[in-house]
């Protein structure tokens, strides 16, 4: 089963990357762009075909490795 | 020989680069701020190392869209020399002046150390002071120096002798152990098809004086002075 | 009377880390109940981190003056004259608690903070170091913290563009619950271009520069002064994120602005952000200061005055500018893409007034915020000292070769290459001695040409020694830094200290602190190394277990001619190895005892400061005169490890002679007697050196010769240099990659 | 209007980060995880309310800045 995990910075945590991208878009002439935030996307293939099991496994992976839960939130999608 | 050094926000080896030009060629380079749209009349434009725009988004990506870049393209198109080192190399690939891309080091760690390079093409304007196949010492300092290009591009680079430097061991062998970042075929530096734009990850500008531990980096600047 | 929307309850006071008597002191000072914002301001100013309330009494006794000292403790960093109208500016600071909670960001913001302290004085940073201490290698959290901290130190310094040239990394179970991240930075400036934080003139604009203010690190300074408990994860959202790119811009913009003549006073926003910086600028200048928070650039909507005053968002500065130069200043900051806002002005009222949305949120006596902070003479007890351990009570190795290999491949004695190769130590092109030797050396060009000078940098302390005897351990930290600088040919000129200890409310901890400081102070006087800056980090405890007492020292040395420096690497076959100093075979608290026998026993080696001075002066002179080809001080691991390090660095072997001595062989080889070095010289030079040493009252003995590709000792030991290097280099990478 | 851009490495481009994550997951005891790829997620707020215009603008941003089309693909979602 394919899965997709997106990891984003928690609200209120400084996002220097997002800030730099916003500045660059502005200087390239894109107007009205706001609130740019950069996150991570991790795609993976799981052996299991059981959705509940996959979900549990992915949550565990996020907590243990994929996300830094001190400053990041994560979201899991099964595809 | 007259030279200019481009400065983008977050670039931090511009002084090192300027020193190398000054020490080796005796002429102080002109520093050019990224918001300029014209370049002074110089033989060489250097794009130095650092973390332009923090290396946010992708290394070199934001700098490659700066106001000065069209002038840099024109300088290159006129057949004059462009030297991109480290972040400068990344900027040159992002502008498309050089093919390929520089990815995260295979170790995922930043690495600063002295490596050895084999001069695989000593017939360029940047390397004529070296002997073909010569093994030189050179420092590296980067987190994303893992050169990548698709197979066609690689074949073209190899076929045209455009791979100028490769990471090697003391005997000049291209081995995995001598490769500090996972770059394909140990590629450390390449030139464009016309041979007037060089990009390389290592820092020759940091090895030009005995006090720095060696003179091996001088050859690049001596070659450029000779070509001018 | 100021309006207060939030009731000031005993719980709220406690949550701000203020004790009931401290709150009473506030009531007495201002004659009314504080507002919520005011309570926040007091808690920030009066916590341990900002007020030094438990340590001030003892810090006052440290030697801080010297012929070269231009500015001692009290400013953002110390300033020391190095001749030619140039000065070196430096300081060391801890970011221990944040790094334990979020290793990467904790370390980055620690490095960012210390760099800011240095360039706030007007100096361009030229070198950085980092003194790191982690829990036991087999503790489940240690590897994660090491990886994050090292990546963070590198991530910030590399991008900012300062060479990270030195530091320390040690492991010990007493750091399991509290790692130590002490960051050092040094910069260079002209002596007539030093910038200070003292505001001058009434009605001058107070200007905010740098990044926007967010809710980062709310109450971070308060956190740094509170012990951890098992639910410390509750405090997590206070993590600040570092932005080295913004800091690099702030550096360039600040230096450009200073050069323009627009700056009257400057103060970076570090712990307790806007509060500390504004109060300090006003109070130092005997002025009042009014802030209008509506003008503060914010990253998030709806921030309260309380939040803005306590935010610890990084990469920010506060300046007092000349009124007619505001526009010029603004143009410089816009050029660098940074925020710029006039947020207040200086007044003659001696009040610190904070306005927001047309309301006065705080109105406090500015000088009392600092001057009237509580100061404690905390009770302390005499430390229990360990008795001297006889060499006979420590087993000799069965196999000296194996013991040496085990020692050079042990967690604390193995190579730190894995760490320092992640740091750009070559940028700026001035690194003459790279990491891996005794001290790093950086070239300093003279303003008017002529041969370049050198500055040398080292970080030292042996916490096991301090634990066993705080006074001797304190002396030893200074003595070791003196030796490391002397060995590269530099004259030690000044130090900064980072005093990391446990909970000061415990008499044993203050007892350690008092005695360690006494030792540090005495050694500084004897070796003429005044303390020009520093930092105190207390409450490094988890569940009642304190860290080892760790007074980390960052020391700076000066060379008139940088080309005279030499390193530790054995240079030429046939050179004679000369041992400088007396060897009694002191095994108490030694690395041999700890790493190979798991024992932490005995008194640490005593430090004879007069001998340190004599031996160091002698070695330094020999280095500068070109009479020796390599030099290395002896510290943890003793003689055999020291010689092995020289052999590995030079990829050359050495043949050691069996010593003619009463000292048991294992104690001779692994003992950690102080004031010792090994130097090498060509045979004729070595003989002369030994004679000269005798004349100078410095013990010196030939102990062997350079040659071959093994380290040998009589018939007792033969280890190939390859095998040594292999063990020495592999521990850390292997341990990091093992899961 | 909110938009989300995901940028992923093209097939055939080596992904050292994905490989490292896969290795780390394995050593944490997660079995059967395969083909891990890491990408970027960029979230932004656009001034326009016109979906077609937003789509066109975002495509332009991706081509000009957000993705390096030598090695990366991008995908645009309007939310
Ligand atoms: N965290 C670090 N960053 C940079 N260099 C380091 C670090 N840790 C150790 N080093 C370097 O490794 C070498 C050995 O360190 P150490 O054993 O502590 O030296 P010494 O015993 O001479 O004080 C020194 O050059 C030191 O600067
Ligand atoms: Mg030493």
Coordinates of N, CA and C and ligand atoms in Angstrom, one line a residue, chain C residues 130 132 166-169 416 419-420 423 435-438 460 480 484 633 635, ligand 1:
Chain C
X130 N 32.8 25.1 20.4 CA 31.6 24.6 21.1 C 32.0 23.5 22.0
X132 N 30.7 20.6 24.3 CA 29.5 19.8 24.4 C 29.7 18.7 25.4
X166 N 37.2 24.8 17.1 CA 37.6 24.0 18.2 C 36.4 23.7 19.1
X167 N 36.7 22.9 20.2 CA 35.6 22.6 21.1 C 36.0 21.3 21.9
X168 N 35.0 20.8 22.5 CA 35.1 19.6 23.3 C 33.9 18.8 23.2
X169 N 34.0 17.5 23.2 CA 32.9 16.6 23.3 C 33.2 15.5 24.3
X416 N 37.4 13.3 17.5 CA 36.2 14.0 17.3 C 36.0 14.5 15.9
X419 N 32.7 15.0 14.4 CA 32.1 16.2 14.8 C 32.6 17.4 14.0
X420 N 33.9 17.6 14.1 CA 34.4 18.8 13.5 C 34.5 18.9 12.0
X423 N 31.7 20.9 10.7 CA 31.8 22.3 10.8 C 32.7 22.9 9.8
X435 N 41.1 22.1 13.6 CA 40.7 21.3 14.8 C 41.5 20.0 14.8
X436 N 41.7 19.4 16.0 CA 42.3 18.1 16.2 C 43.6 18.3 16.9
X437 N 44.1 19.5 17.1 CA 45.4 19.7 17.8 C 45.1 20.2 19.2
X438 N 46.0 20.9 19.8 CA 45.8 21.5 21.1 C 45.0 22.7 21.1
X460 N 38.4 24.1 27.6 CA 38.8 23.1 28.5 C 38.1 23.1 29.8
X480 N 44.9 23.8 32.0 CA 44.9 23.1 30.8 C 44.8 24.0 29.6
X484 N 47.3 24.3 26.5 CA 47.0 24.2 25.1 C 47.4 25.4 24.2
X633 N 50.5 19.2 24.7 CA 50.4 19.2 26.2 C 49.9 17.8 26.6
X635 N 47.4 15.8 28.9 CA 46.2 15.9 29.8 C 45.5 14.6 30.0
Ligands
LIG1 N1 32.8 20.0 19.4 C1 34.0 20.2 18.8 N2 34.1 21.1 17.8 C2 35.3 21.4 17.2 N3 36.4 20.8 17.5 C3 36.4 19.9 18.5 C4 35.2 19.5 19.2 N4 35.5 18.6 20.1 C5 36.8 18.4 20.0 N5 37.4 19.2 19.1 C6 38.8 19.3 18.7 O1 39.4 18.0 18.9 C7 40.7 18.2 19.5 C8 40.8 17.3 20.7 O2 40.0 17.8 21.7 P1 40.4 17.6 23.2 O3 40.7 16.1 23.5 O4 39.3 18.1 24.1 O5 41.7 18.5 23.3 P2 42.6 18.8 24.6 O6 42.6 17.6 25.5 O7 43.9 19.2 24.0 O8 41.9 20.0 25.2 C9 40.9 19.7 19.7 O9 41.5 20.2 18.6 C10 39.5 20.2 19.7 O10 39.4 21.5 19.4

